[in-house]
Amino acid sequence: MRLHPYHTGRVLSRSPFLAALAPVAEAHHERLDRSGYHRGTSGAELTLPARVLAAAEGDPAALVSPDVVLGHHTDLAALRSRIEGGADRLAYVADAGQSQHFQMVFAVARMAGWVPAGVEVTHVAFGLVLGEGGQRLRTRSGDNVRLVDLLGEAVARARAFVVDRALERDEPVPDDVEEVARVVGVGAVKYADLSQNRNSNYVFSFDRMLSLKGNTAPYLQYAYARIRSILREAGWADGRPQGAASAVVLGEPQERALALHLVALGDVVERVAAEYLPNQLCAHLYDVSQAYNAFYEHCPVLRVDEPLRSSRLALCEVTATTLRQGLALLGIEVLERI
C-alpha cells in the first residue's frame, strides 16, 4: 500500500509534479468536456451536473478553463495522475473547512470513472489550533503563527526547564542540554497536536504540552528514560544477558495488566491506520506508561531473586521498546537520559 497524502501548493511547487501538471489538467478538462460531465455557460465558467451536486451536498465546483490550473481543476488532475501512478490509497490531509471541496473533487472523479474499485480516496480533516483565549492561534500583530517559531519557543522553554532543574538539584547542567531541549521541545509540539482528536479544535498551551505530568510527550520520554536507567543498572542495557532466565511470569495483577497493554500495540496501530486517528496511539502509549507505573510500584524489579528478577526486567525491556516504537511512529524521538 502506498499512501499519498495531500500536500500544499508550496510543497508541490518544489517538485517536478507541478511543472507537469498543466498538460495533465488540460487533458483531464478535455475528457470531462467530451463526456458531458460539465457544461459551459460562457465557455469559461463550468458547473457540475445536478447529480454531482447532490452527491457532494454543496455548490457547483468552480472548474475553470484549461489555461488556468486552479482549485478543483488542479486537484482532479492530481488525483487522476496519482491513481495512474499506482496509488491505491489517497489521504488528503487538510483542514475541515475544505470538506466540501474534496467531496466535490471525489464525486467528479468517481463519475468520470477515474477511481477504480479497491482505490480509497479520503479527506482526512482536522480542526483549528486555538490560542489561550479560544480564538484562532495568531501572533500579537494578528498574523498566522509560523511553525518554526512555535518549535523555537518550545525548544527554548525545554532548555530552561532542564537548566533550572539541574540548578535546583545542585547538579551540573548536562553537556547535551541542547540535544535534550531539541528532542523534548519538538516532541512536545508534535505530541500536543497528534494527541488530540483531529476532528476537534484544541487550545495550544506551552505549559501543558511541556509538563512532566499527564498525557504529554515529555512524560512519556521521561518514562522511557527512567526504564532505560533501570535496565542499565541491572546490566540489561543491550538486552537480556546470556544466562538470564527466559520465562516471563505474570503472577501479579499489575504484571498481567501491563502485559495486556503491551501486546495490544499492533491492534492499536492497525486501527489508527484505518481511521486516521493518531490520538488513539497517543492514548495507548499513555495507558502503557500508567500500567507500567502501577507495575513498578507494586512489583519490585531489582530487589527480587531469579528467575522473577529476569521476568520483571523483561517486562521493563518490552515496555521501553513499546514506548520507543510508538513514539517513533508519531515522529517523536526518545532519550536514554533526561
mmCIF file of C-alpha atoms in Angstrom:
data_model
loop_
_atom_site.group_PDB
_atom_site.id
_atom_site.type_symbol
_atom_site.label_atom_id
_atom_site.label_comp_id
_atom_site.label_asym_id
_atom_site.label_seq_id
_atom_site.Cartn_x
_atom_site.Cartn_y
_atom_site.Cartn_z
ATOM 1 C CA MET A 1 0.000 0.000 0.000
ATOM 2 C CA ARG A 2 1.314 3.419 -0.957
ATOM 3 C CA LEU A 3 -0.053 6.371 0.980
ATOM 4 C CA HIS A 4 -0.237 9.642 -0.964
ATOM 5 C CA PRO A 5 -1.077 12.469 1.448
ATOM 6 C CA TYR A 6 -2.342 15.788 0.181
ATOM 7 C CA HIS A 7 0.363 18.437 0.076
ATOM 8 C CA THR A 8 0.060 22.196 -0.039
ATOM 9 C CA GLY A 9 0.825 24.150 -3.178
ATOM 10 C CA ARG A 10 4.107 25.292 -1.667
ATOM 11 C CA VAL A 11 5.329 21.731 -1.390
ATOM 12 C CA LEU A 12 4.069 20.800 -4.842
ATOM 13 C CA SER A 13 5.762 23.826 -6.390
ATOM 14 C CA ARG A 14 9.127 22.436 -5.327
ATOM 15 C CA SER A 15 8.595 19.142 -7.122
ATOM 16 C CA PRO A 16 8.636 18.145 -10.804
ATOM 17 C CA PHE A 17 4.978 17.175 -10.406
ATOM 18 C CA LEU A 18 3.595 20.712 -10.629
ATOM 19 C CA ALA A 19 5.628 21.517 -13.715
ATOM 20 C CA ALA A 20 3.948 18.626 -15.498
ATOM 21 C CA LEU A 21 0.501 19.372 -14.111
ATOM 22 C CA ALA A 22 -0.734 21.874 -16.699
ATOM 23 C CA PRO A 23 -0.902 19.419 -19.630
ATOM 24 C CA VAL A 24 -2.395 16.771 -17.347
ATOM 25 C CA ALA A 25 -5.049 19.226 -16.187
ATOM 26 C CA GLU A 26 -5.821 20.265 -19.743
ATOM 27 C CA ALA A 27 -6.205 16.656 -20.827
ATOM 28 C CA HIS A 28 -8.490 15.983 -17.874
ATOM 29 C CA HIS A 29 -10.609 19.017 -18.770
ATOM 30 C CA GLU A 30 -10.994 17.797 -22.340
ATOM 31 C CA ARG A 31 -12.017 14.302 -21.192
ATOM 32 C CA LEU A 32 -14.711 15.720 -18.932
ATOM 33 C CA ASP A 33 -15.905 18.036 -21.692
ATOM 34 C CA ARG A 34 -16.224 15.185 -24.191
ATOM 35 C CA SER A 35 -18.009 13.046 -21.591
ATOM 36 C CA GLY A 36 -20.578 15.717 -20.813
ATOM 37 C CA TYR A 37 -19.718 15.850 -17.141
ATOM 38 C CA HIS A 38 -19.669 19.606 -17.167
ATOM 39 C CA ARG A 39 -21.392 22.192 -19.279
ATOM 40 C CA GLY A 40 -20.297 25.693 -20.064
ATOM 41 C CA THR A 41 -22.300 28.843 -19.659
ATOM 42 C CA SER A 42 -19.900 31.265 -21.244
ATOM 43 C CA GLY A 43 -17.119 28.895 -22.242
ATOM 44 C CA ALA A 44 -15.127 29.769 -19.149
ATOM 45 C CA GLU A 45 -17.407 29.162 -16.169
ATOM 46 C CA LEU A 46 -18.248 25.464 -15.825
ATOM 47 C CA THR A 47 -20.669 23.787 -13.442
ATOM 48 C CA LEU A 48 -21.233 20.175 -12.487
ATOM 49 C CA PRO A 49 -24.342 18.130 -13.216
ATOM 50 C CA ALA A 50 -27.092 18.073 -10.641
ATOM 51 C CA ARG A 51 -26.335 14.517 -9.573
ATOM 52 C CA VAL A 52 -22.740 15.503 -8.730
ATOM 53 C CA LEU A 53 -24.011 18.428 -6.717
ATOM 54 C CA ALA A 54 -26.420 16.172 -4.837
ATOM 55 C CA ALA A 55 -23.654 13.698 -4.058
ATOM 56 C CA ALA A 56 -21.352 16.475 -2.932
ATOM 57 C CA GLU A 57 -24.094 18.290 -0.990
ATOM 58 C CA GLY A 58 -22.647 21.628 -1.934
ATOM 59 C CA ASP A 59 -22.451 24.373 -4.513
ATOM 60 C CA PRO A 60 -21.138 23.915 -8.037
ATOM 61 C CA ALA A 61 -17.413 23.307 -8.268
ATOM 62 C CA ALA A 62 -15.525 26.158 -9.881
ATOM 63 C CA LEU A 63 -13.899 24.274 -12.724
ATOM 64 C CA VAL A 64 -12.089 26.778 -14.893
ATOM 65 C CA SER A 65 -10.765 26.947 -18.425
ATOM 66 C CA PRO A 66 -7.807 24.716 -19.353
ATOM 67 C CA ASP A 67 -5.288 27.550 -19.308
ATOM 68 C CA VAL A 68 -5.985 28.267 -15.628
ATOM 69 C CA VAL A 69 -4.790 25.472 -13.353
ATOM 70 C CA LEU A 70 -6.533 26.220 -10.049
ATOM 71 C CA GLY A 71 -8.747 24.772 -7.344
ATOM 72 C CA HIS A 72 -10.854 21.762 -8.232
ATOM 73 C CA HIS A 73 -9.232 21.543 -11.649
ATOM 74 C CA THR A 74 -5.758 21.088 -10.157
ATOM 75 C CA ASP A 75 -6.886 18.564 -7.549
ATOM 76 C CA LEU A 76 -8.800 16.475 -10.086
ATOM 77 C CA ALA A 77 -5.784 16.333 -12.376
ATOM 78 C CA ALA A 78 -3.519 15.467 -9.459
ATOM 79 C CA LEU A 79 -5.883 12.746 -8.244
ATOM 80 C CA ARG A 80 -6.028 11.111 -11.668
ATOM 81 C CA SER A 81 -2.243 11.325 -12.041
ATOM 82 C CA ARG A 82 -1.646 9.688 -8.648
ATOM 83 C CA ILE A 83 -4.041 6.828 -9.352
ATOM 84 C CA GLU A 84 -2.488 6.254 -12.765
ATOM 85 C CA GLY A 85 0.864 6.203 -10.969
ATOM 86 C CA GLY A 86 -0.256 3.225 -8.905
ATOM 87 C CA ALA A 87 -1.645 4.798 -5.729
ATOM 88 C CA ASP A 88 -4.331 2.696 -4.077
ATOM 89 C CA ARG A 89 -4.922 4.871 -1.021
ATOM 90 C CA LEU A 90 -5.002 8.669 -1.214
ATOM 91 C CA ALA A 91 -5.352 10.626 2.022
ATOM 92 C CA TYR A 92 -5.865 14.364 1.539
ATOM 93 C CA VAL A 93 -4.857 15.938 4.865
ATOM 94 C CA ALA A 94 -6.413 19.408 5.037
ATOM 95 C CA ASP A 95 -8.494 21.424 7.490
ATOM 96 C CA ALA A 96 -12.182 20.722 7.940
ATOM 97 C CA GLY A 97 -13.077 23.874 6.019
ATOM 98 C CA GLN A 98 -12.014 22.078 2.833
ATOM 99 C CA SER A 99 -14.504 19.222 3.288
ATOM 100 C CA GLN A 100 -16.995 20.403 0.664
ATOM 101 C CA HIS A 101 -14.193 20.997 -1.817
ATOM 102 C CA PHE A 102 -12.901 17.440 -1.534
ATOM 103 C CA GLN A 103 -16.401 15.921 -1.563
ATOM 104 C CA MET A 104 -16.885 17.568 -4.948
ATOM 105 C CA VAL A 105 -13.486 16.516 -6.258
ATOM 106 C CA PHE A 106 -14.043 12.891 -5.250
ATOM 107 C CA ALA A 107 -17.612 12.854 -6.637
ATOM 108 C CA VAL A 108 -16.498 14.106 -10.038
ATOM 109 C CA ALA A 109 -13.555 11.696 -10.145
ATOM 110 C CA ARG A 110 -15.836 8.741 -9.420
ATOM 111 C CA MET A 111 -18.391 9.836 -12.022
ATOM 112 C CA ALA A 112 -15.636 10.125 -14.584
ATOM 113 C CA GLY A 113 -14.536 6.579 -13.799
ATOM 114 C CA TRP A 114 -11.108 7.580 -12.532
ATOM 115 C CA VAL A 115 -11.374 5.845 -9.154
ATOM 116 C CA PRO A 116 -11.246 2.073 -9.732
ATOM 117 C CA ALA A 117 -12.698 -0.426 -7.296
ATOM 118 C CA GLY A 118 -10.256 -1.008 -4.474
ATOM 119 C CA VAL A 119 -8.827 2.523 -4.550
ATOM 120 C CA GLU A 120 -9.599 4.630 -1.485
ATOM 121 C CA VAL A 121 -9.736 8.434 -1.612
ATOM 122 C CA THR A 122 -10.297 10.166 1.710
ATOM 123 C CA HIS A 123 -10.272 13.680 3.097
ATOM 124 C CA VAL A 124 -8.517 13.486 6.472
ATOM 125 C CA ALA A 125 -9.945 16.631 8.036
ATOM 126 C CA PHE A 126 -8.572 18.370 11.099
ATOM 127 C CA GLY A 127 -9.784 21.163 13.354
ATOM 128 C CA LEU A 128 -8.287 24.503 14.323
ATOM 129 C CA VAL A 129 -5.417 25.271 16.677
ATOM 130 C CA LEU A 130 -6.640 27.917 19.117
ATOM 131 C CA GLY A 131 -4.841 30.330 21.400
ATOM 132 C CA GLU A 132 -5.343 30.524 25.164
ATOM 133 C CA GLY A 133 -8.330 32.838 24.639
ATOM 134 C CA GLY A 134 -10.154 30.323 22.463
ATOM 135 C CA GLN A 135 -9.546 32.233 19.218
ATOM 136 C CA ARG A 136 -7.559 31.023 16.220
ATOM 137 C CA LEU A 137 -3.860 30.963 17.151
ATOM 138 C CA ARG A 138 -2.167 34.121 15.856
ATOM 139 C CA THR A 139 0.703 36.436 16.707
ATOM 140 C CA ARG A 140 0.078 39.640 18.650
ATOM 141 C CA SER A 141 0.046 41.517 15.362
ATOM 142 C CA GLY A 142 -2.705 39.247 14.053
ATOM 143 C CA ASP A 143 -0.550 37.255 11.643
ATOM 144 C CA ASN A 144 -0.537 33.486 11.331
ATOM 145 C CA VAL A 145 1.948 31.827 13.676
ATOM 146 C CA ARG A 146 4.829 30.127 11.887
ATOM 147 C CA LEU A 147 5.605 26.551 12.887
ATOM 148 C CA VAL A 148 9.319 27.313 13.074
ATOM 149 C CA ASP A 149 8.576 29.968 15.707
ATOM 150 C CA LEU A 150 6.446 27.583 17.773
ATOM 151 C CA LEU A 151 9.181 24.949 17.668
ATOM 152 C CA GLY A 152 11.836 27.507 18.588
ATOM 153 C CA GLU A 153 9.837 28.674 21.597
ATOM 154 C CA ALA A 154 9.192 25.091 22.719
ATOM 155 C CA VAL A 155 12.897 24.230 22.490
ATOM 156 C CA ALA A 156 13.840 27.375 24.434
ATOM 157 C CA ARG A 157 11.354 26.540 27.194
ATOM 158 C CA ALA A 158 12.559 22.938 27.347
ATOM 159 C CA ARG A 159 16.156 24.161 27.643
ATOM 160 C CA ALA A 160 15.212 26.496 30.504
ATOM 161 C CA PHE A 161 13.419 23.651 32.275
ATOM 162 C CA VAL A 162 16.446 21.329 32.042
ATOM 163 C CA VAL A 163 18.807 24.040 33.299
ATOM 164 C CA ASP A 164 16.504 25.092 36.162
ATOM 165 C CA ARG A 165 16.015 21.503 37.295
ATOM 166 C CA ALA A 166 19.770 20.895 37.349
ATOM 167 C CA LEU A 167 20.315 24.027 39.434
ATOM 168 C CA GLU A 168 17.533 23.074 41.860
ATOM 169 C CA ARG A 169 19.217 19.711 42.421
ATOM 170 C CA ASP A 170 22.623 21.320 42.734
ATOM 171 C CA GLU A 171 23.779 19.294 39.725
ATOM 172 C CA PRO A 172 25.827 20.416 36.725
ATOM 173 C CA VAL A 173 23.902 21.331 33.592
ATOM 174 C CA PRO A 174 24.069 18.315 31.240
ATOM 175 C CA ASP A 175 26.591 18.583 28.413
ATOM 176 C CA ASP A 176 23.882 17.509 25.972
ATOM 177 C CA VAL A 177 21.388 20.136 27.139
ATOM 178 C CA GLU A 178 20.872 21.418 23.579
ATOM 179 C CA GLU A 179 20.037 17.947 22.261
ATOM 180 C CA VAL A 180 17.728 17.258 25.187
ATOM 181 C CA ALA A 181 15.975 20.589 24.639
ATOM 182 C CA ARG A 182 15.519 19.874 20.923
ATOM 183 C CA VAL A 183 14.132 16.368 21.411
ATOM 184 C CA VAL A 184 11.823 17.362 24.269
ATOM 185 C CA GLY A 185 10.665 20.665 22.760
ATOM 186 C CA VAL A 186 9.951 19.414 19.244
ATOM 187 C CA GLY A 187 8.417 16.216 20.583
ATOM 188 C CA ALA A 188 6.122 18.203 22.862
ATOM 189 C CA VAL A 189 4.678 20.235 19.974
ATOM 190 C CA LYS A 190 4.168 17.168 17.782
ATOM 191 C CA TYR A 191 2.529 15.172 20.532
ATOM 192 C CA ALA A 192 0.286 18.046 21.617
ATOM 193 C CA ASP A 193 -1.141 18.120 18.100
ATOM 194 C CA LEU A 194 -1.338 14.381 17.447
ATOM 195 C CA SER A 195 -2.800 13.517 20.849
ATOM 196 C CA GLN A 196 -5.966 15.487 20.051
ATOM 197 C CA ASN A 197 -8.831 14.031 18.061
ATOM 198 C CA ARG A 198 -8.084 15.521 14.655
ATOM 199 C CA ASN A 199 -11.750 16.423 14.115
ATOM 200 C CA SER A 200 -11.776 18.764 17.111
ATOM 201 C CA ASN A 201 -10.282 22.186 17.756
ATOM 202 C CA TYR A 202 -7.758 22.389 20.588
ATOM 203 C CA VAL A 203 -6.090 25.085 22.665
ATOM 204 C CA PHE A 204 -2.331 25.421 22.215
ATOM 205 C CA SER A 205 -0.537 25.711 25.579
ATOM 206 C CA PHE A 206 3.233 25.508 26.071
ATOM 207 C CA ASP A 207 2.823 24.926 29.810
ATOM 208 C CA ARG A 208 0.554 21.951 29.283
ATOM 209 C CA MET A 209 2.490 20.334 26.439
ATOM 210 C CA LEU A 210 5.857 20.592 28.247
ATOM 211 C CA SER A 211 4.524 19.226 31.529
ATOM 212 C CA LEU A 212 6.013 16.060 33.013
ATOM 213 C CA LYS A 213 2.532 15.169 34.235
ATOM 214 C CA GLY A 214 -0.342 13.855 32.171
ATOM 215 C CA ASN A 215 -0.630 12.738 28.571
ATOM 216 C CA THR A 216 2.359 14.624 27.131
ATOM 217 C CA ALA A 217 5.482 13.748 25.163
ATOM 218 C CA PRO A 218 7.866 14.802 27.990
ATOM 219 C CA TYR A 219 6.001 12.489 30.371
ATOM 220 C CA LEU A 220 6.420 9.521 28.009
ATOM 221 C CA GLN A 221 10.022 10.434 27.162
ATOM 222 C CA TYR A 222 10.838 10.636 30.853
ATOM 223 C CA ALA A 223 9.121 7.282 31.480
ATOM 224 C CA TYR A 224 11.252 5.724 28.738
ATOM 225 C CA ALA A 225 14.485 7.226 30.123
ATOM 226 C CA ARG A 226 13.616 6.011 33.623
ATOM 227 C CA ILE A 227 13.077 2.441 32.395
ATOM 228 C CA ARG A 228 16.339 2.538 30.456
ATOM 229 C CA SER A 229 18.118 3.634 33.643
ATOM 230 C CA ILE A 230 16.751 0.579 35.459
ATOM 231 C CA LEU A 231 17.868 -1.706 32.643
ATOM 232 C CA ARG A 232 21.380 -0.231 32.669
ATOM 233 C CA GLU A 233 21.612 -0.702 36.427
ATOM 234 C CA ALA A 234 20.554 -4.329 36.016
ATOM 235 C CA GLY A 235 23.065 -5.000 33.237
ATOM 236 C CA TRP A 236 20.312 -5.209 30.614
ATOM 237 C CA ALA A 237 21.300 -2.114 28.611
ATOM 238 C CA ASP A 238 21.899 -4.228 25.495
ATOM 239 C CA GLY A 239 19.085 -6.683 26.090
ATOM 240 C CA ARG A 240 18.692 -9.874 28.065
ATOM 241 C CA PRO A 241 22.139 -11.057 29.242
ATOM 242 C CA GLN A 242 23.264 -14.539 28.353
ATOM 243 C CA GLY A 243 22.170 -16.982 31.034
ATOM 244 C CA ALA A 244 19.269 -14.869 32.289
ATOM 245 C CA ALA A 245 16.000 -16.710 32.801
ATOM 246 C CA SER A 246 13.837 -16.505 29.676
ATOM 247 C CA ALA A 247 10.389 -17.277 31.075
ATOM 248 C CA VAL A 248 8.060 -14.366 31.838
ATOM 249 C CA VAL A 249 5.880 -14.996 34.869
ATOM 250 C CA LEU A 250 2.690 -12.958 35.238
ATOM 251 C CA GLY A 251 1.763 -13.789 38.787
ATOM 252 C CA GLU A 252 0.627 -10.364 39.961
ATOM 253 C CA PRO A 253 -2.405 -8.431 38.638
ATOM 254 C CA GLN A 254 -0.165 -5.464 37.757
ATOM 255 C CA GLU A 255 2.104 -7.727 35.692
ATOM 256 C CA ARG A 256 -0.827 -9.147 33.746
ATOM 257 C CA ALA A 257 -2.342 -5.701 33.181
ATOM 258 C CA LEU A 258 0.942 -4.360 31.819
ATOM 259 C CA ALA A 259 1.439 -7.379 29.559
ATOM 260 C CA LEU A 260 -2.059 -6.972 28.086
ATOM 261 C CA HIS A 261 -1.338 -3.332 27.249
ATOM 262 C CA LEU A 262 1.967 -4.276 25.629
ATOM 263 C CA VAL A 263 0.548 -6.966 23.331
ATOM 264 C CA ALA A 264 -2.250 -4.626 22.198
ATOM 265 C CA LEU A 265 0.098 -2.263 20.337
ATOM 266 C CA GLY A 266 -0.296 -4.000 16.968
ATOM 267 C CA ASP A 267 -4.088 -3.816 17.049
ATOM 268 C CA VAL A 268 -3.950 -0.157 18.060
ATOM 269 C CA VAL A 269 -1.615 0.715 15.180
ATOM 270 C CA GLU A 270 -3.879 -1.052 12.677
ATOM 271 C CA ARG A 271 -6.901 0.846 13.972
ATOM 272 C CA VAL A 272 -5.046 4.154 13.825
ATOM 273 C CA ALA A 273 -4.022 3.498 10.214
ATOM 274 C CA ALA A 274 -7.563 2.553 9.224
ATOM 275 C CA GLU A 275 -9.263 5.501 10.924
ATOM 276 C CA TYR A 276 -6.520 8.152 10.551
ATOM 277 C CA LEU A 277 -6.687 8.897 14.285
ATOM 278 C CA PRO A 278 -3.164 9.095 15.753
ATOM 279 C CA ASN A 279 -4.596 10.303 19.066
ATOM 280 C CA GLN A 280 -5.596 6.687 19.718
ATOM 281 C CA LEU A 281 -1.931 5.671 19.603
ATOM 282 C CA CYS A 282 -1.056 8.521 21.974
ATOM 283 C CA ALA A 283 -3.755 7.382 24.387
ATOM 284 C CA HIS A 284 -2.470 3.815 24.245
ATOM 285 C CA LEU A 285 1.121 4.842 24.970
ATOM 286 C CA TYR A 286 -0.086 6.868 27.934
ATOM 287 C CA ASP A 287 -2.054 3.856 29.174
ATOM 288 C CA VAL A 288 1.085 1.715 28.807
ATOM 289 C CA SER A 289 3.072 4.165 30.924
ATOM 290 C CA GLN A 290 0.325 4.218 33.565
ATOM 291 C CA ALA A 291 0.211 0.420 33.653
ATOM 292 C CA TYR A 292 3.995 0.355 33.986
ATOM 293 C CA ASN A 293 3.893 2.787 36.901
ATOM 294 C CA ALA A 294 1.400 0.548 38.719
ATOM 295 C CA PHE A 295 3.561 -2.498 37.974
ATOM 296 C CA TYR A 296 6.759 -0.833 39.200
ATOM 297 C CA GLU A 297 5.078 0.432 42.361
ATOM 298 C CA HIS A 298 3.717 -2.975 43.382
ATOM 299 C CA CYS A 299 6.296 -5.352 41.873
ATOM 300 C CA PRO A 300 9.951 -4.926 42.947
ATOM 301 C CA VAL A 301 12.286 -5.450 40.000
ATOM 302 C CA LEU A 302 15.907 -5.244 41.133
ATOM 303 C CA ARG A 303 15.435 -6.474 44.698
ATOM 304 C CA VAL A 304 13.974 -9.910 43.955
ATOM 305 C CA ASP A 305 15.690 -13.215 43.227
ATOM 306 C CA GLU A 306 15.906 -15.056 39.931
ATOM 307 C CA PRO A 307 14.026 -16.090 37.907
ATOM 308 C CA LEU A 308 11.467 -13.451 38.965
ATOM 309 C CA ARG A 309 14.042 -10.684 38.557
ATOM 310 C CA SER A 310 14.651 -11.530 34.888
ATOM 311 C CA SER A 311 10.929 -11.918 34.277
ATOM 312 C CA ARG A 312 10.213 -8.415 35.527
ATOM 313 C CA LEU A 313 13.214 -6.938 33.756
ATOM 314 C CA ALA A 314 11.857 -8.454 30.545
ATOM 315 C CA LEU A 315 8.594 -6.592 31.127
ATOM 316 C CA CYS A 316 10.609 -3.402 31.639
ATOM 317 C CA GLU A 317 12.510 -4.004 28.402
ATOM 318 C CA VAL A 318 9.377 -4.632 26.339
ATOM 319 C CA THR A 319 7.732 -1.549 27.849
ATOM 320 C CA ALA A 320 10.691 0.619 26.830
ATOM 321 C CA THR A 321 10.621 -0.874 23.323
ATOM 322 C CA THR A 322 6.877 -0.254 23.035
ATOM 323 C CA LEU A 323 7.227 3.387 24.075
ATOM 324 C CA ARG A 324 10.151 3.925 21.714
ATOM 325 C CA GLN A 325 8.425 2.316 18.734
ATOM 326 C CA GLY A 326 5.111 4.011 19.410
ATOM 327 C CA LEU A 327 6.686 7.453 19.697
ATOM 328 C CA ALA A 328 8.752 6.777 16.565
ATOM 329 C CA LEU A 329 5.521 6.146 14.638
ATOM 330 C CA LEU A 330 4.454 9.628 15.750
ATOM 331 C CA GLY A 331 7.779 11.101 14.602
ATOM 332 C CA ILE A 332 8.988 11.683 18.165
ATOM 333 C CA GLU A 333 12.455 10.812 19.446
ATOM 334 C CA VAL A 334 13.413 9.416 22.845
ATOM 335 C CA LEU A 335 16.453 9.931 25.059
ATOM 336 C CA GLU A 336 18.470 7.482 27.111
ATOM 337 C CA ARG A 337 18.783 10.094 29.844
ATOM 338 C CA ILE A 338 16.815 13.206 30.745
#
